[in-house]
C-alpha positions as a Python dict, from the first residue, in 0.01 Angstrom:
ca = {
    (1, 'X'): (0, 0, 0),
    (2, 'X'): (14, -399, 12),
    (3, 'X'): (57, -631, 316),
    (4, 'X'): (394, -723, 253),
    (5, 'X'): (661, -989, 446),
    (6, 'X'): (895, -832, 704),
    (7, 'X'): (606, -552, 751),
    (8, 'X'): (393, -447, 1011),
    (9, 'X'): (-23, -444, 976),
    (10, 'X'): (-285, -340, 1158),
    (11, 'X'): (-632, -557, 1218),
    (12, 'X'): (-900, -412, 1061),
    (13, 'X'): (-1152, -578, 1176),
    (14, 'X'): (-1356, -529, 1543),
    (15, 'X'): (-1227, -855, 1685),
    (16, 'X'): (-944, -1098, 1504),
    (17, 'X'): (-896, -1453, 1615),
    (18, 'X'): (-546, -1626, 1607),
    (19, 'X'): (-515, -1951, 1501),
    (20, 'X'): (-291, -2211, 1514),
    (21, 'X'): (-289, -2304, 1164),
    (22, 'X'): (-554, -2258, 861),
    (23, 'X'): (-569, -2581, 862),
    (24, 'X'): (-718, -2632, 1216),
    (25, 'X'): (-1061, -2398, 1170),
    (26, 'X'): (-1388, -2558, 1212),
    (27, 'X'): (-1718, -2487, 1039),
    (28, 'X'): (-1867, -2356, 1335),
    (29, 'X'): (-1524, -2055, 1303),
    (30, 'X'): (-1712, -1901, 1014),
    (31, 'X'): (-1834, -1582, 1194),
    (32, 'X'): (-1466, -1550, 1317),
    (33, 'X'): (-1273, -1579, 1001),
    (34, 'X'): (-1521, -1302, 809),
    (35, 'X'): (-1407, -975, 668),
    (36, 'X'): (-1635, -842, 927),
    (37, 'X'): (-1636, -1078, 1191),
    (38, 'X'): (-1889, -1108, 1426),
    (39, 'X'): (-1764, -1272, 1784),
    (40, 'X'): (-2093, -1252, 1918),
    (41, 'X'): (-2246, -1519, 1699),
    (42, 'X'): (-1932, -1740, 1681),
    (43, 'X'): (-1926, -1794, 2050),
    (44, 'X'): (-2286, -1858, 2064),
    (45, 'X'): (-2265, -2075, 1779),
    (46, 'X'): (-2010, -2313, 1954),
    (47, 'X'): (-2093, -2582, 2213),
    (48, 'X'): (-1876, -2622, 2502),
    (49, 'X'): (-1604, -2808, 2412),
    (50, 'X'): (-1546, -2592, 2076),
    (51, 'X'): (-1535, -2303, 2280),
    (52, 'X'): (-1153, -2469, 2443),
    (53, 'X'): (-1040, -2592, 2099),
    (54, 'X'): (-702, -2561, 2112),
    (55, 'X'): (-700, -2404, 1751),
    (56, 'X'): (-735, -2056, 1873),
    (57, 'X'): (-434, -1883, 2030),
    (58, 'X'): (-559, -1559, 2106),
    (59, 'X'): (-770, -1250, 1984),
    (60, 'X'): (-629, -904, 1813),
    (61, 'X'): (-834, -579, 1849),
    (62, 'X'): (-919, -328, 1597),
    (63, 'X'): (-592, -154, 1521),
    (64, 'X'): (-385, -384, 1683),
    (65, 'X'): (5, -399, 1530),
    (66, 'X'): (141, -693, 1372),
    (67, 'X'): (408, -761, 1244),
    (68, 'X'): (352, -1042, 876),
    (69, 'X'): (632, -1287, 832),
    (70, 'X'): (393, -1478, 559),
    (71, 'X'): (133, -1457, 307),
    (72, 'X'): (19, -1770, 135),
    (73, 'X'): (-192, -1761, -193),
    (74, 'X'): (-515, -1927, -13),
    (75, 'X'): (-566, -1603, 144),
    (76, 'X'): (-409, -1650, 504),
    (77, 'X'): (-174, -1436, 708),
    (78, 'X'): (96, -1536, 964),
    (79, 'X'): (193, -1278, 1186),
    (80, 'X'): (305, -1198, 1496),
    (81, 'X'): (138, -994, 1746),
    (82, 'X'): (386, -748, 1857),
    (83, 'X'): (142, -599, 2102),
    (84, 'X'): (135, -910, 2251),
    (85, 'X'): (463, -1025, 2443),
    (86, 'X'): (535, -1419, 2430),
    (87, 'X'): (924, -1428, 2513),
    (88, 'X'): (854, -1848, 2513),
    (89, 'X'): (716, -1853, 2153),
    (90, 'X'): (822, -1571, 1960),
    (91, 'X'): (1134, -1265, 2090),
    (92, 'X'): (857, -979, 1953),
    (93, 'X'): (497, -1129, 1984),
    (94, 'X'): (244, -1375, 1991),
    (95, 'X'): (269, -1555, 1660),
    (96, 'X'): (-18, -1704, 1471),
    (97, 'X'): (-272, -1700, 1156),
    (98, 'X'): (-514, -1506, 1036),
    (99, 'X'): (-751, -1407, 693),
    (100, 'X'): (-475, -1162, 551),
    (101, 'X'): (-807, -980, 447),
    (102, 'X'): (-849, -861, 846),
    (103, 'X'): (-556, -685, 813),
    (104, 'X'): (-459, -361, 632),
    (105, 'X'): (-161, -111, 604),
    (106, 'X'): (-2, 78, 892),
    (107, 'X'): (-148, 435, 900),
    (108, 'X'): (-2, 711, 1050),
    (109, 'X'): (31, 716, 1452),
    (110, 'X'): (-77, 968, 1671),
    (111, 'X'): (-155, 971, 2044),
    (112, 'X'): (-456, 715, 2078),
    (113, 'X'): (-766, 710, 2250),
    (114, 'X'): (-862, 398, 2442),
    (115, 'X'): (-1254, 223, 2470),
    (116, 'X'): (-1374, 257, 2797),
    (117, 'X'): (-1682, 106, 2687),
    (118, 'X'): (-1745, -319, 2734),
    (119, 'X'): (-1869, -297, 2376),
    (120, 'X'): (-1908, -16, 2117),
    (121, 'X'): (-1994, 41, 1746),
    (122, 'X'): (-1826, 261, 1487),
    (123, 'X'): (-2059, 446, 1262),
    (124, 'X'): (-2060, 637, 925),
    (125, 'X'): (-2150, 982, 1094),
    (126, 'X'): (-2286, 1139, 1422),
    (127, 'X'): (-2572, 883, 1514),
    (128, 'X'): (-2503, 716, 1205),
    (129, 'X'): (-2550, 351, 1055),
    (130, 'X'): (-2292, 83, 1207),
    (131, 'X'): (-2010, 9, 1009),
    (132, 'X'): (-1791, -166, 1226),
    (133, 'X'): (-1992, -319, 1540),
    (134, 'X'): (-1835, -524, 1862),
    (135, 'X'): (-1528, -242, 1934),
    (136, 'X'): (-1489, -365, 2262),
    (137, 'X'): (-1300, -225, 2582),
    (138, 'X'): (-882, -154, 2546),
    (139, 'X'): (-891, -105, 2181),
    (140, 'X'): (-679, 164, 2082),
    (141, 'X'): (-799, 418, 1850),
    (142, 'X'): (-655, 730, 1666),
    (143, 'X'): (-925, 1065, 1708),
    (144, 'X'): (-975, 1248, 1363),
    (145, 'X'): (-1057, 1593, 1498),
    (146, 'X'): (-1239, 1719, 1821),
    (147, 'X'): (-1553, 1595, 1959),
    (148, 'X'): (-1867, 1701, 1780),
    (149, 'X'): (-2209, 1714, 1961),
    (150, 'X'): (-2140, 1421, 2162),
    (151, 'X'): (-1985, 1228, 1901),
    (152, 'X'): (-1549, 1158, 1821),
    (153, 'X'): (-1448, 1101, 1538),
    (154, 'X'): (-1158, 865, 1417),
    (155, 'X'): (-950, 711, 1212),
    (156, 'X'): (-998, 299, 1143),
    (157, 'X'): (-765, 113, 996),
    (158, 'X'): (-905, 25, 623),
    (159, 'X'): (-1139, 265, 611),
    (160, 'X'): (-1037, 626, 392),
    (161, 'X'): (-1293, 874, 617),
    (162, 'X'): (-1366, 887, 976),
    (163, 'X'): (-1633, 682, 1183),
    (164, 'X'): (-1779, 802, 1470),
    (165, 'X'): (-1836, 648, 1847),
    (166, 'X'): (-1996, 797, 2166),
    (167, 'X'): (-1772, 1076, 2275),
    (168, 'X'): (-1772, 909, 2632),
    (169, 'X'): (-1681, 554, 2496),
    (170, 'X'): (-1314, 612, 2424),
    (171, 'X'): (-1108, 840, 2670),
    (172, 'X'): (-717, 925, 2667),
    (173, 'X'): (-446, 620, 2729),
    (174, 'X'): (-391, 687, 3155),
    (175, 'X'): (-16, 888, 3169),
    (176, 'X'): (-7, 706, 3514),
    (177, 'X'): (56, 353, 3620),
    (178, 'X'): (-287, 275, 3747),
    (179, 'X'): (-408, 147, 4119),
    (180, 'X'): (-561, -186, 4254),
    (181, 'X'): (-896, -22, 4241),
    (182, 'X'): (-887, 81, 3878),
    (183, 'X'): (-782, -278, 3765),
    (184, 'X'): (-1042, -454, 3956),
    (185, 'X'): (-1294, -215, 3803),
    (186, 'X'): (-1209, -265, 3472),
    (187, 'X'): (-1212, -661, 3541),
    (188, 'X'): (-1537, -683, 3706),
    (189, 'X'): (-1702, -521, 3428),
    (190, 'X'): (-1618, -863, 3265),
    (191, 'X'): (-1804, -1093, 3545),
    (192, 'X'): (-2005, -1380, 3398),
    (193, 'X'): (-1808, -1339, 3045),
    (194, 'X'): (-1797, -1726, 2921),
    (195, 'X'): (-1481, -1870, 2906),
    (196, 'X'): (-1330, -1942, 2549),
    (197, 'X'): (-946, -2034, 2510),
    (198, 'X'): (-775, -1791, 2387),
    (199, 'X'): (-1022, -1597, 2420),
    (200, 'X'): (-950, -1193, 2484),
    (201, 'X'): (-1244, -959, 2459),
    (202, 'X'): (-1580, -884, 2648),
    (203, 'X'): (-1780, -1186, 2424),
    (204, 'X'): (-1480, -1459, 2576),
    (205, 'X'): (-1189, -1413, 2740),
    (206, 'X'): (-1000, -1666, 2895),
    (207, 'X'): (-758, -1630, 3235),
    (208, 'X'): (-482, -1475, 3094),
    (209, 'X'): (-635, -1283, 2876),
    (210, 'X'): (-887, -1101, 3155),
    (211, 'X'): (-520, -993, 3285),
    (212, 'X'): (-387, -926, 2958),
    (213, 'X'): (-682, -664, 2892),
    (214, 'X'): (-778, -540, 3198),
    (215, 'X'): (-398, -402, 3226),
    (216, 'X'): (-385, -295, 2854),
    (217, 'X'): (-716, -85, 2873),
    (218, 'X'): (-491, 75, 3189),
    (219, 'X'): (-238, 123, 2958),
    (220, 'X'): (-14, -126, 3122),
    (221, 'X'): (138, -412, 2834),
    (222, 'X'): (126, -742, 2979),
    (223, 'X'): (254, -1086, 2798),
    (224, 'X'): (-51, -1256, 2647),
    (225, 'X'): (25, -1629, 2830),
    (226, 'X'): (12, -1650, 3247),
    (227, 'X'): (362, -1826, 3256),
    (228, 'X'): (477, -1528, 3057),
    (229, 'X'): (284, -1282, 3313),
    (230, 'X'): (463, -1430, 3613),
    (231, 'X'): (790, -1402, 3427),
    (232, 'X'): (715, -1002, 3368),
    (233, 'X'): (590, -929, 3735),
    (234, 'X'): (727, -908, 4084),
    (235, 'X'): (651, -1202, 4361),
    (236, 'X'): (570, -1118, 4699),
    (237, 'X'): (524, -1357, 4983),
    (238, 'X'): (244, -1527, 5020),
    (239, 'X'): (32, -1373, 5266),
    (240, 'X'): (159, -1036, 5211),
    (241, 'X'): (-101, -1025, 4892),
    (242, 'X'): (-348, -691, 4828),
    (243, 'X'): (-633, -659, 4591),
    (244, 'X'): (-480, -635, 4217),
    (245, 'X'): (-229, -859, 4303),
    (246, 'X'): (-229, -1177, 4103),
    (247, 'X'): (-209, -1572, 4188),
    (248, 'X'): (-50, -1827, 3963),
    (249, 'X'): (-129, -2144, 3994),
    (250, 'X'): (35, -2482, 3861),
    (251, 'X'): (48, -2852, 3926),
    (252, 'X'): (357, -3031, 4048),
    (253, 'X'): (661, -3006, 3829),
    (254, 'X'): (432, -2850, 3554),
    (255, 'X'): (448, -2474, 3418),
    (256, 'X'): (187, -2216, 3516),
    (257, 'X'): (-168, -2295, 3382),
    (258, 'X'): (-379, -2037, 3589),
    (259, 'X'): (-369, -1710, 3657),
    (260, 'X'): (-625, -1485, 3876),
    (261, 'X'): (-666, -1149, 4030),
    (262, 'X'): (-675, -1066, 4435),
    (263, 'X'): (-964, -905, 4517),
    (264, 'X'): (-938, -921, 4896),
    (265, 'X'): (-667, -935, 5172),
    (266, 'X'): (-573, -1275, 5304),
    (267, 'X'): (-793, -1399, 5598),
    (268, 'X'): (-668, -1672, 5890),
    (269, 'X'): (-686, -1999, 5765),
    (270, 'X'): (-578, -1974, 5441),
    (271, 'X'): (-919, -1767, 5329),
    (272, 'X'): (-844, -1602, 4994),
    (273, 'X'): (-1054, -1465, 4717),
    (274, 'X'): (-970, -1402, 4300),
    (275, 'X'): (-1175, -1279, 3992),
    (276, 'X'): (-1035, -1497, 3728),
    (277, 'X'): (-1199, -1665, 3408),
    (278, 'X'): (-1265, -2014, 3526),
    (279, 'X'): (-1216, -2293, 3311),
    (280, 'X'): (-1433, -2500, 3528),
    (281, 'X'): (-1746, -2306, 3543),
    (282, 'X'): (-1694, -2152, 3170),
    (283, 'X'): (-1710, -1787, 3311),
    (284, 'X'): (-1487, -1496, 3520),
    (285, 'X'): (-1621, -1527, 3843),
    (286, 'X'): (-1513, -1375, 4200),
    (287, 'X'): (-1485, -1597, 4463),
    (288, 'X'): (-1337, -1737, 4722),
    (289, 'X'): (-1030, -2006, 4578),
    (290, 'X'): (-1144, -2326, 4674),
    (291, 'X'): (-956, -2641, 4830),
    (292, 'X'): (-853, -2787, 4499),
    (293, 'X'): (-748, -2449, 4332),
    (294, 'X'): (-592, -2342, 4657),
    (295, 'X'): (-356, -2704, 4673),
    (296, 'X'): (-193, -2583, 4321),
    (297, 'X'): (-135, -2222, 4426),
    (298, 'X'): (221, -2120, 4378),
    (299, 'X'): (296, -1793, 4420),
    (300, 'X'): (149, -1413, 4443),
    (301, 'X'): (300, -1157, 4251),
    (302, 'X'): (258, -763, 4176),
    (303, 'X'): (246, -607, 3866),
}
């Protein structure tokens, strides 16, 4: 079967990038825009201020649904990211571009498995070679049968037999809404991940996408943008804030820009602390908001 207009893909690849248009990639975007990408080596390939171009959007993990609403002859794909909500941009996703090559057909669903791992590798058998390196934590994947000597086997998209992971790095979707302290877990296993717009896996992730997937590996679906993620939650007063709460910040008259998770209660005098990707100091961090981040504070909501 054929990607086809007015259907839904799936990425095939570890880690897809979204792009504004085809014609905004870079030289330095080669690594991301491969048929097996590797994320690893485009980040460290980029200097600082390539790593908040404005050309990427946002990131797509292995399996990830799309839906294609275009195919052009040079080889790219626009879609929209139905996993993804954007209410502002698109009514069913996160629209974009990507190489139609890191997509392939819808296969047949089942109840997934979700990494639990920061990073993992897909391999041809039990121990195996690599064949698809950088599966990273919240991708959704579809077993193939019952563990076997330490080892799972499943199904990934574009490929016609099973790979293999570590039977402990994928674990069932949680049935349950999950607690403060599962959330912050999850996002503290990203401290010190660099900062890249748009950015939404354990190479770079930027604010909104440390929310994004540190819900979705929870099994919680979260819209991709912060204003989006205000829009989707529930305020609470201000000073009434727990851990896994979240802060939003914006500047007067402006729309949300920030977004960071509570990771202690409120103190006297204003003393309040948030693991968030920092655009500032390039990397998720937990600390305590300073004066300056503190003055654009608007609001605390619960998810």
């Amino acid at each position: 079967m054929e990607l086809q207009p007015g259907r839904e893909a799936v990425v095939r690849v570890a880690v897809a990038t979204l792009w504004s248009h085809p014609e905004a990639v870079r030289p330095v975007d080669g690594p991301a825009l491969a048929a097996r990408t590797d994320i690893a080596a485009w980040i460290s390939g980029m200097d600082t201020d390539q790593q908040v171009g404005d050309c990427v959007l946002s990131q797509l993990l292995l399996g990830e649904r799309v839906l294609v609403t275009e195919l052009r002859g040079d080889g790219w794909a626009h879609v929209v990211a139905v996993e993804q909500p954007a209410p502002r941009l698109h009514p069913h996703g996160y629209p974009g571009w990507l190489p139609a090559e890191q997509l392939a057909p819808v296969v047949a669903d089942a109840d997934p498995l979700v990494v639990d791992a920061t990073v993992t590798a897909l391999r041809d058998a039990p121990g195996g070679a690599e064949v698809l390196s950088g599966v990273i934590l919240g991708t959704r994947l579809i077993p193939a049968g019952p563990a076997v000597d330490g080892w799972q086997p499943v199904h990934a998209p574009g490929h016609a037999a099973p790979l293999w992971l570590p039977d402990g790095d994928a674990v069932p979707v949680p049935a349950t809404p999950p607690s403060a302290d599962e959330v912050l877990a999850v996002a503290q296993r990203l401290l010190d991940v660099v900062y890249i717009w748009g950015g939404v896996s354990a190479y770079g992730i930027d604010c909104s996408g440390l929310v994004h997937l540190a819900w979705r590996r929870l099994g919680v679906l979260l819209p991709r943008d912060a204003s989006d993620q205000a829009t989707a939650t529930r305020p609470v007063p201000l000073g009434a804030e727990r851990p896994g709460d979240l802060y939003f910040f914006a500047r007067p008259g402006r729309r949300i820009h920030h977004i960071g998770i509570v990771t202690a209660d409120p103190r006297p005098g204003d003393d309040r602390r948030m693991l968030h990707a920092c655009y500032l100091q390039r990397r998720v961090l937990e600390e305590r908001l300073p004066d300056e981040r503190t003055a654009t504070l608007v609001g605390v909501h619960r998810v």
